[in-house]
Short mmCIF file of N, CA, C and O in Angstrom, two decimals:
data_model
loop_
_atom_site.label_atom_id
_atom_site.label_comp_id
_atom_site.label_asym_id
_atom_site.label_seq_id
_atom_site.Cartn_x
_atom_site.Cartn_y
_atom_site.Cartn_z
N MET A 1 112.56 115.22 100.35
CA MET A 1 111.66 114.42 101.13
C MET A 1 112.22 114.15 102.51
O MET A 1 111.82 113.21 103.17
N SER A 2 113.15 114.92 102.91
CA SER A 2 113.73 114.70 104.23
C SER A 2 112.81 115.26 105.31
O SER A 2 112.03 116.16 105.07
N ASN A 3 112.93 114.69 106.49
CA ASN A 3 112.10 115.11 107.62
C ASN A 3 112.61 116.43 108.20
O ASN A 3 113.80 116.68 108.24
N THR A 4 111.67 117.24 108.66
CA THR A 4 112.03 118.40 109.48
C THR A 4 111.28 118.26 110.78
O THR A 4 110.36 117.46 110.90
N GLN A 5 111.64 119.04 111.76
CA GLN A 5 111.04 118.94 113.08
C GLN A 5 109.52 119.15 113.05
O GLN A 5 108.80 118.54 113.80
N ASP A 6 109.03 120.05 112.19
CA ASP A 6 107.61 120.43 112.22
C ASP A 6 106.81 119.89 111.04
O ASP A 6 105.68 120.28 110.84
N GLN A 7 107.37 118.98 110.26
CA GLN A 7 106.68 118.50 109.08
C GLN A 7 106.78 116.98 108.98
O GLN A 7 107.85 116.41 109.17
N ARG A 8 105.65 116.34 108.68
CA ARG A 8 105.64 114.88 108.51
C ARG A 8 106.17 114.53 107.13
O ARG A 8 105.90 115.20 106.16
N HIS A 9 106.89 113.44 107.06
CA HIS A 9 107.36 112.91 105.80
C HIS A 9 106.16 112.32 105.05
O HIS A 9 105.24 111.81 105.69
N PRO A 10 106.15 112.36 103.71
CA PRO A 10 105.00 111.84 102.97
C PRO A 10 104.68 110.37 103.22
O PRO A 10 103.56 109.95 103.02
N PHE A 11 105.67 109.58 103.69
CA PHE A 11 105.36 108.18 103.97
C PHE A 11 106.19 107.54 105.08
O PHE A 11 105.75 106.58 105.71
N LEU A 12 107.37 108.01 105.35
CA LEU A 12 108.25 107.34 106.33
C LEU A 12 107.62 107.25 107.72
O LEU A 12 107.82 106.26 108.42
N ASP A 13 106.87 108.26 108.10
CA ASP A 13 106.28 108.27 109.44
C ASP A 13 105.17 107.24 109.62
O ASP A 13 104.78 106.95 110.75
N ASP A 14 104.66 106.70 108.51
CA ASP A 14 103.49 105.82 108.57
C ASP A 14 103.76 104.40 108.12
O ASP A 14 102.83 103.61 107.95
N LEU A 15 105.01 104.03 107.91
CA LEU A 15 105.34 102.68 107.43
C LEU A 15 104.90 101.61 108.43
O LEU A 15 105.07 101.77 109.64
N THR A 16 104.35 100.51 107.90
CA THR A 16 104.06 99.36 108.74
C THR A 16 105.38 98.68 109.08
O THR A 16 106.39 98.89 108.41
N ILE A 17 105.38 97.86 110.09
CA ILE A 17 106.61 97.20 110.52
C ILE A 17 107.19 96.30 109.43
O ILE A 17 108.40 96.13 109.31
N ASP A 18 106.31 95.75 108.57
CA ASP A 18 106.76 94.85 107.50
C ASP A 18 106.57 95.46 106.11
O ASP A 18 106.39 94.75 105.12
N ALA A 19 106.63 96.78 106.01
CA ALA A 19 106.44 97.48 104.74
C ALA A 19 107.48 97.04 103.71
O ALA A 19 108.55 96.53 104.05
N GLU A 20 107.13 97.27 102.44
CA GLU A 20 108.00 96.90 101.33
C GLU A 20 108.32 98.14 100.50
O GLU A 20 107.44 98.94 100.20
N LEU A 21 109.59 98.26 100.11
CA LEU A 21 110.04 99.32 99.21
C LEU A 21 110.63 98.67 97.97
O LEU A 21 111.51 97.80 98.08
N ILE A 22 110.13 99.08 96.80
CA ILE A 22 110.77 98.66 95.55
C ILE A 22 111.23 99.93 94.85
O ILE A 22 110.61 100.99 94.97
N SER A 23 112.35 99.83 94.14
CA SER A 23 112.93 101.02 93.53
C SER A 23 113.80 100.66 92.34
O SER A 23 114.37 99.57 92.28
N SER A 24 113.92 101.60 91.43
CA SER A 24 114.78 101.45 90.26
C SER A 24 116.25 101.28 90.63
O SER A 24 117.02 100.75 89.84
N VAL A 25 116.64 101.74 91.81
CA VAL A 25 118.04 101.67 92.21
C VAL A 25 118.37 100.40 92.98
O VAL A 25 119.49 100.24 93.45
N LEU A 26 117.39 99.50 93.09
CA LEU A 26 117.59 98.26 93.83
C LEU A 26 117.20 97.05 92.98
O LEU A 26 116.25 97.12 92.21
N ARG A 27 117.89 95.96 93.19
CA ARG A 27 117.60 94.71 92.49
C ARG A 27 116.41 93.98 93.11
O ARG A 27 115.68 93.26 92.43
N GLY A 28 116.20 94.17 94.40
CA GLY A 28 115.13 93.49 95.11
C GLY A 28 114.40 94.45 96.03
O GLY A 28 114.69 95.64 96.06
N SER A 29 113.46 93.92 96.78
CA SER A 29 112.66 94.73 97.71
C SER A 29 113.38 94.89 99.04
O SER A 29 114.02 93.96 99.52
N VAL A 30 113.22 96.05 99.63
CA VAL A 30 113.64 96.29 101.01
C VAL A 30 112.39 96.06 101.86
O VAL A 30 111.35 96.66 101.61
N ILE A 31 112.50 95.19 102.85
CA ILE A 31 111.37 94.85 103.69
C ILE A 31 111.65 95.32 105.12
O ILE A 31 112.71 95.04 105.67
N GLY A 32 110.67 96.02 105.70
CA GLY A 32 110.77 96.44 107.09
C GLY A 32 110.90 97.95 107.24
O GLY A 32 111.59 98.60 106.46
N ARG A 33 110.21 98.49 108.22
CA ARG A 33 110.18 99.93 108.48
C ARG A 33 111.59 100.51 108.66
O ARG A 33 111.96 101.48 108.01
N ASP A 34 112.37 99.91 109.54
CA ASP A 34 113.70 100.46 109.82
C ASP A 34 114.62 100.37 108.62
O ASP A 34 115.41 101.29 108.36
N GLU A 35 114.53 99.28 107.86
CA GLU A 35 115.36 99.09 106.69
C GLU A 35 115.01 100.10 105.60
O GLU A 35 115.87 100.65 104.93
N ILE A 36 113.71 100.35 105.42
CA ILE A 36 113.27 101.34 104.43
C ILE A 36 113.74 102.73 104.82
O ILE A 36 114.25 103.48 103.99
N LYS A 37 113.60 103.08 106.09
CA LYS A 37 114.07 104.39 106.55
C LYS A 37 115.58 104.53 106.30
O LYS A 37 116.04 105.59 105.87
N LEU A 38 116.31 103.48 106.56
CA LEU A 38 117.75 103.49 106.32
C LEU A 38 118.05 103.76 104.86
O LEU A 38 118.88 104.62 104.52
N ALA A 39 117.37 103.05 103.96
CA ALA A 39 117.61 103.21 102.52
C ALA A 39 117.20 104.60 102.03
O ALA A 39 117.96 105.25 101.30
N VAL A 40 116.01 105.06 102.42
CA VAL A 40 115.53 106.37 101.97
C VAL A 40 116.44 107.48 102.48
O VAL A 40 116.80 108.40 101.74
N ASN A 41 116.82 107.41 103.73
CA ASN A 41 117.71 108.44 104.28
C ASN A 41 119.08 108.42 103.62
O ASN A 41 119.68 109.47 103.40
N ALA A 42 119.57 107.23 103.28
CA ALA A 42 120.86 107.13 102.58
C ALA A 42 120.77 107.76 101.20
O ALA A 42 121.66 108.51 100.80
N VAL A 43 119.69 107.48 100.48
CA VAL A 43 119.51 108.08 99.15
C VAL A 43 119.54 109.60 99.26
O VAL A 43 120.17 110.29 98.46
N GLY A 44 118.87 110.14 100.27
CA GLY A 44 118.83 111.59 100.45
C GLY A 44 120.20 112.22 100.61
O GLY A 44 120.39 113.38 100.24
N THR A 45 121.18 111.48 101.11
CA THR A 45 122.51 112.04 101.28
C THR A 45 123.24 112.23 99.95
O THR A 45 124.23 112.94 99.89
N PHE A 46 122.71 111.61 98.89
CA PHE A 46 123.32 111.73 97.57
C PHE A 46 122.64 112.79 96.71
O PHE A 46 122.98 112.96 95.55
N TYR A 47 121.67 113.51 97.30
CA TYR A 47 120.99 114.59 96.60
C TYR A 47 121.61 115.92 96.99
O TYR A 47 121.67 116.26 98.16
N ALA A 48 122.06 116.68 95.99
CA ALA A 48 122.50 118.05 96.23
C ALA A 48 121.28 118.95 96.37
O ALA A 48 121.30 119.92 97.12
N SER A 49 120.21 118.60 95.63
CA SER A 49 118.95 119.33 95.75
C SER A 49 117.80 118.41 95.34
O SER A 49 118.00 117.42 94.65
N GLN A 50 116.62 118.76 95.82
CA GLN A 50 115.41 117.98 95.51
C GLN A 50 114.24 118.94 95.44
O GLN A 50 114.04 119.76 96.35
N ASN A 51 113.46 118.84 94.36
CA ASN A 51 112.34 119.75 94.16
C ASN A 51 111.08 118.96 93.83
O ASN A 51 110.96 118.40 92.75
N PRO A 52 110.12 118.89 94.77
CA PRO A 52 108.85 118.22 94.47
C PRO A 52 108.12 118.97 93.35
O PRO A 52 108.07 120.20 93.35
N THR A 53 107.58 118.22 92.38
CA THR A 53 106.88 118.82 91.26
C THR A 53 105.40 118.43 91.21
O THR A 53 104.63 119.07 90.50
N PHE A 54 105.01 117.39 91.93
CA PHE A 54 103.63 116.94 91.93
C PHE A 54 103.37 116.13 93.18
O PHE A 54 104.18 115.30 93.57
N LEU A 55 102.24 116.39 93.81
CA LEU A 55 101.82 115.63 94.99
C LEU A 55 100.31 115.58 95.00
O LEU A 55 99.65 116.62 95.02
N GLU A 56 99.76 114.37 94.90
CA GLU A 56 98.31 114.22 94.90
C GLU A 56 97.93 112.85 95.42
O GLU A 56 98.65 111.87 95.21
N THR A 57 96.79 112.80 96.08
CA THR A 57 96.25 111.54 96.57
C THR A 57 95.09 111.13 95.69
O THR A 57 94.23 111.95 95.37
N GLY A 58 95.08 109.85 95.32
CA GLY A 58 93.98 109.28 94.56
C GLY A 58 93.54 108.00 95.24
O GLY A 58 94.28 107.02 95.21
N GLY A 59 92.40 108.04 95.90
CA GLY A 59 91.96 106.86 96.64
C GLY A 59 92.93 106.54 97.76
O GLY A 59 93.26 107.40 98.57
N SER A 60 93.44 105.33 97.78
CA SER A 60 94.37 104.91 98.84
C SER A 60 95.83 105.11 98.45
O SER A 60 96.73 104.63 99.15
N ARG A 61 96.08 105.82 97.35
CA ARG A 61 97.45 106.02 96.90
C ARG A 61 97.84 107.49 96.89
O ARG A 61 97.06 108.37 96.55
N LEU A 62 99.10 107.71 97.27
CA LEU A 62 99.72 109.02 97.18
C LEU A 62 100.70 108.96 96.01
O LEU A 62 101.48 108.01 95.89
N PHE A 63 100.66 109.98 95.16
CA PHE A 63 101.58 110.08 94.04
C PHE A 63 102.44 111.32 94.24
O PHE A 63 101.92 112.42 94.44
N LEU A 64 103.75 111.12 94.21
CA LEU A 64 104.70 112.20 94.40
C LEU A 64 105.72 112.13 93.26
O LEU A 64 106.28 111.07 93.00
N GLU A 65 105.92 113.25 92.60
CA GLU A 65 106.98 113.34 91.60
C GLU A 65 107.96 114.41 92.07
O GLU A 65 107.57 115.40 92.68
N TYR A 66 109.24 114.17 91.78
CA TYR A 66 110.24 115.18 92.11
C TYR A 66 111.41 115.12 91.15
O TYR A 66 111.63 114.13 90.47
N GLU A 67 112.11 116.23 91.10
CA GLU A 67 113.37 116.34 90.36
C GLU A 67 114.46 116.51 91.39
O GLU A 67 114.26 117.16 92.41
N ALA A 68 115.60 115.91 91.12
CA ALA A 68 116.73 116.04 92.04
C ALA A 68 118.02 116.20 91.23
O ALA A 68 118.09 115.81 90.06
N VAL A 69 118.98 116.78 91.88
CA VAL A 69 120.33 116.83 91.33
C VAL A 69 121.20 116.06 92.31
O VAL A 69 121.19 116.33 93.52
N LEU A 70 121.91 115.07 91.79
CA LEU A 70 122.80 114.27 92.63
C LEU A 70 124.05 115.07 92.99
O LEU A 70 124.41 116.02 92.30
N THR A 71 124.72 114.68 94.04
CA THR A 71 125.95 115.35 94.43
C THR A 71 127.01 115.24 93.33
O THR A 71 127.92 116.06 93.28
N SER A 72 126.86 114.28 92.43
CA SER A 72 127.77 114.12 91.28
C SER A 72 127.43 115.10 90.16
O SER A 72 128.16 115.19 89.17
N GLY A 73 126.29 115.82 90.29
CA GLY A 73 125.88 116.80 89.29
C GLY A 73 124.84 116.27 88.31
O GLY A 73 124.29 117.04 87.53
N GLU A 74 124.53 114.98 88.35
CA GLU A 74 123.55 114.40 87.43
C GLU A 74 122.13 114.74 87.87
O GLU A 74 121.83 114.77 89.05
N SER A 75 121.26 114.96 86.89
CA SER A 75 119.85 115.22 87.15
C SER A 75 119.08 113.91 87.19
O SER A 75 119.38 112.97 86.45
N LEU A 76 118.07 113.86 88.04
CA LEU A 76 117.28 112.66 88.26
C LEU A 76 115.81 113.06 88.37
O LEU A 76 115.50 114.08 88.97
N ASN A 77 114.94 112.24 87.81
CA ASN A 77 113.49 112.40 87.97
C ASN A 77 112.97 111.17 88.68
O ASN A 77 113.43 110.06 88.41
N ALA A 78 111.98 111.35 89.56
CA ALA A 78 111.43 110.22 90.29
C ALA A 78 109.92 110.34 90.43
O ALA A 78 109.38 111.44 90.52
N VAL A 79 109.29 109.18 90.43
CA VAL A 79 107.87 109.06 90.71
C VAL A 79 107.74 108.08 91.88
O VAL A 79 108.25 106.97 91.82
N VAL A 80 107.08 108.52 92.93
CA VAL A 80 106.87 107.70 94.13
C VAL A 80 105.38 107.40 94.24
O VAL A 80 104.56 108.32 94.18
N VAL A 81 105.06 106.12 94.39
CA VAL A 81 103.68 105.71 94.62
C VAL A 81 103.63 105.07 95.99
O VAL A 81 104.34 104.10 96.26
N VAL A 82 102.81 105.63 96.86
CA VAL A 82 102.68 105.17 98.24
C VAL A 82 101.29 104.57 98.41
O VAL A 82 100.29 105.26 98.23
N ASP A 83 101.24 103.29 98.75
CA ASP A 83 99.97 102.62 99.03
C ASP A 83 99.65 102.77 100.51
O ASP A 83 100.52 102.55 101.35
N ARG A 84 98.41 103.13 100.81
CA ARG A 84 97.97 103.29 102.20
C ARG A 84 96.85 102.31 102.53
O ARG A 84 95.96 102.07 101.72
N ASN A 85 96.91 101.79 103.73
CA ASN A 85 95.83 100.98 104.28
C ASN A 85 94.71 101.92 104.74
O ASN A 85 94.94 103.13 104.91
N PRO A 86 93.50 101.39 105.00
CA PRO A 86 92.41 102.24 105.48
C PRO A 86 92.74 103.03 106.75
O PRO A 86 92.24 104.13 106.95
N ASP A 87 93.64 102.50 107.59
CA ASP A 87 94.03 103.21 108.82
C ASP A 87 95.11 104.25 108.60
O ASP A 87 95.56 104.90 109.54
N GLY A 88 95.56 104.42 107.35
CA GLY A 88 96.59 105.41 107.03
C GLY A 88 98.00 104.87 107.03
O GLY A 88 98.93 105.54 106.61
N SER A 89 98.19 103.65 107.50
CA SER A 89 99.53 103.06 107.51
C SER A 89 99.97 102.72 106.09
O SER A 89 99.14 102.56 105.18
N VAL A 90 101.26 102.61 105.89
CA VAL A 90 101.84 102.41 104.56
C VAL A 90 102.52 101.04 104.48
O VAL A 90 103.56 100.83 105.09
N PRO A 91 101.93 100.11 103.69
CA PRO A 91 102.54 98.80 103.54
C PRO A 91 103.49 98.69 102.35
O PRO A 91 104.30 97.77 102.28
N ARG A 92 103.40 99.65 101.39
CA ARG A 92 104.20 99.50 100.17
C ARG A 92 104.51 100.87 99.57
O ARG A 92 103.65 101.73 99.48
N VAL A 93 105.77 101.01 99.13
CA VAL A 93 106.24 102.22 98.46
C VAL A 93 107.01 101.78 97.22
O VAL A 93 107.86 100.89 97.29
N SER A 94 106.70 102.41 96.11
CA SER A 94 107.41 102.15 94.86
C SER A 94 108.04 103.44 94.38
O SER A 94 107.36 104.47 94.30
N VAL A 95 109.34 103.40 94.06
CA VAL A 95 110.05 104.59 93.60
C VAL A 95 110.69 104.26 92.25
O VAL A 95 111.58 103.40 92.17
N ARG A 96 110.24 104.95 91.21
CA ARG A 96 110.77 104.76 89.86
C ARG A 96 111.55 106.00 89.47
O ARG A 96 111.05 107.13 89.61
N MET A 97 112.79 105.79 89.01
CA MET A 97 113.67 106.90 88.71
C MET A 97 114.22 106.79 87.29
O MET A 97 114.31 105.71 86.73
N SER A 98 114.63 107.94 86.74
CA SER A 98 115.28 108.00 85.44
C SER A 98 116.07 109.31 85.39
O SER A 98 115.86 110.17 86.24
N PRO A 99 116.98 109.49 84.46
CA PRO A 99 117.44 108.59 83.41
C PRO A 99 118.40 107.52 83.95
O PRO A 99 118.88 107.61 85.09
N LEU A 100 118.69 106.57 83.10
CA LEU A 100 119.47 105.40 83.52
C LEU A 100 120.84 105.76 84.08
O LEU A 100 121.26 105.18 85.08
N GLY A 101 121.53 106.70 83.50
CA GLY A 101 122.86 107.07 84.00
C GLY A 101 122.81 107.54 85.45
O GLY A 101 123.63 107.13 86.27
N ALA A 102 121.86 108.38 85.76
CA ALA A 102 121.70 108.87 87.14
C ALA A 102 121.28 107.74 88.07
O ALA A 102 121.74 107.66 89.21
N VAL A 103 120.42 106.86 87.58
CA VAL A 103 119.97 105.71 88.39
C VAL A 103 121.16 104.82 88.73
O VAL A 103 121.32 104.42 89.89
N LEU A 104 121.99 104.53 87.76
CA LEU A 104 123.15 103.67 88.01
C LEU A 104 124.15 104.33 88.95
O LEU A 104 124.73 103.66 89.81
N SER A 105 124.32 105.63 88.81
CA SER A 105 125.22 106.36 89.71
C SER A 105 124.69 106.31 91.14
O SER A 105 125.44 106.02 92.09
N LEU A 106 123.41 106.57 91.30
CA LEU A 106 122.80 106.51 92.62
C LEU A 106 122.85 105.10 93.20
O LEU A 106 123.15 104.90 94.38
N ALA A 107 122.60 104.10 92.36
CA ALA A 107 122.64 102.70 92.81
C ALA A 107 124.04 102.33 93.30
O ALA A 107 124.19 101.64 94.32
N ALA A 108 125.08 102.79 92.60
CA ALA A 108 126.45 102.49 93.02
C ALA A 108 126.76 103.15 94.37
O ALA A 108 127.39 102.53 95.24
N ASN A 109 126.32 104.39 94.54
CA ASN A 109 126.52 105.08 95.82
C ASN A 109 125.79 104.38 96.95
O ASN A 109 126.31 104.25 98.06
N LEU A 110 124.58 103.93 96.66
CA LEU A 110 123.78 103.24 97.67
C LEU A 110 124.43 101.92 98.06
O LEU A 110 124.49 101.58 99.24
N ARG A 111 124.93 101.19 97.09
CA ARG A 111 125.64 99.93 97.37
C ARG A 111 126.82 100.19 98.30
O ARG A 111 127.02 99.50 99.30
N GLU A 112 127.59 101.21 97.99
CA GLU A 112 128.77 101.54 98.80
C GLU A 112 128.38 101.92 100.23
O GLU A 112 129.02 101.52 101.19
N ALA A 113 127.29 102.67 100.35
CA ALA A 113 126.88 103.16 101.67
C ALA A 113 126.23 102.09 102.53
O ALA A 113 126.38 102.11 103.75
N LEU A 114 125.49 101.15 101.91
CA LEU A 114 124.65 100.25 102.69
C LEU A 114 124.95 98.77 102.55
O LEU A 114 124.26 97.95 103.16
N SER A 115 125.96 98.39 101.79
CA SER A 115 126.19 96.97 101.55
C SER A 115 126.54 96.20 102.82
O SER A 115 126.36 94.98 102.86
N ASP A 116 126.98 96.88 103.85
CA ASP A 116 127.27 96.20 105.11
C ASP A 116 126.07 96.20 106.07
O ASP A 116 126.13 95.61 107.13
N GLN A 117 124.96 96.86 105.65
CA GLN A 117 123.78 96.95 106.51
C GLN A 117 122.54 96.26 105.93
O GLN A 117 121.61 95.95 106.67
N LEU A 118 122.52 96.08 104.63
CA LEU A 118 121.41 95.41 103.95
C LEU A 118 121.95 94.25 103.13
O LEU A 118 123.13 94.26 102.76
N PRO A 119 121.12 93.25 102.80
CA PRO A 119 121.60 92.10 102.05
C PRO A 119 122.24 92.48 100.71
O PRO A 119 121.71 93.34 99.98
N GLU A 120 123.34 91.88 100.39
CA GLU A 120 124.10 92.19 99.17
C GLU A 120 123.25 92.00 97.91
O GLU A 120 123.42 92.74 96.93
N ASN A 121 122.34 91.04 97.91
CA ASN A 121 121.56 90.77 96.71
C ASN A 121 120.53 91.86 96.38
O ASN A 121 119.89 91.80 95.34
N LEU A 122 120.38 92.86 97.23
CA LEU A 122 119.48 93.98 96.95
C LEU A 122 120.07 94.96 95.94
O LEU A 122 119.34 95.70 95.29
N PHE A 123 121.37 94.99 95.84
CA PHE A 123 122.03 96.06 95.10
C PHE A 123 122.32 95.69 93.65
O PHE A 123 122.59 94.55 93.34
N LEU A 124 122.26 96.72 92.79
CA LEU A 124 122.62 96.56 91.38
C LEU A 124 124.11 96.37 91.24
O LEU A 124 124.88 96.79 92.05
#
């Protein structure tokens, strides 16, 4: 889900300034466009590979599923639900991941990478 020069990201490009991200790898919500971009981009650095398996829009929601392999070698599955406003902006993103071992590994890496940039109470 990383950005390329000629391709729009499924949701990062459209986040509202006060958007909310909830995720299995976080204890609380990340609030704010820049903070969400920071978190999503950090997660991407822990992926050795990522393969989208499903992408569909239903009404005002985008559903994205993907499989990833972490740099630690663990496999991860994720479901992303992106809520869109009528103008196309994104106020909320939910990312659910499994299995638990991979989630905990990713959460620990995220804590290490971002604990000095985001509130400590966000991390597992």
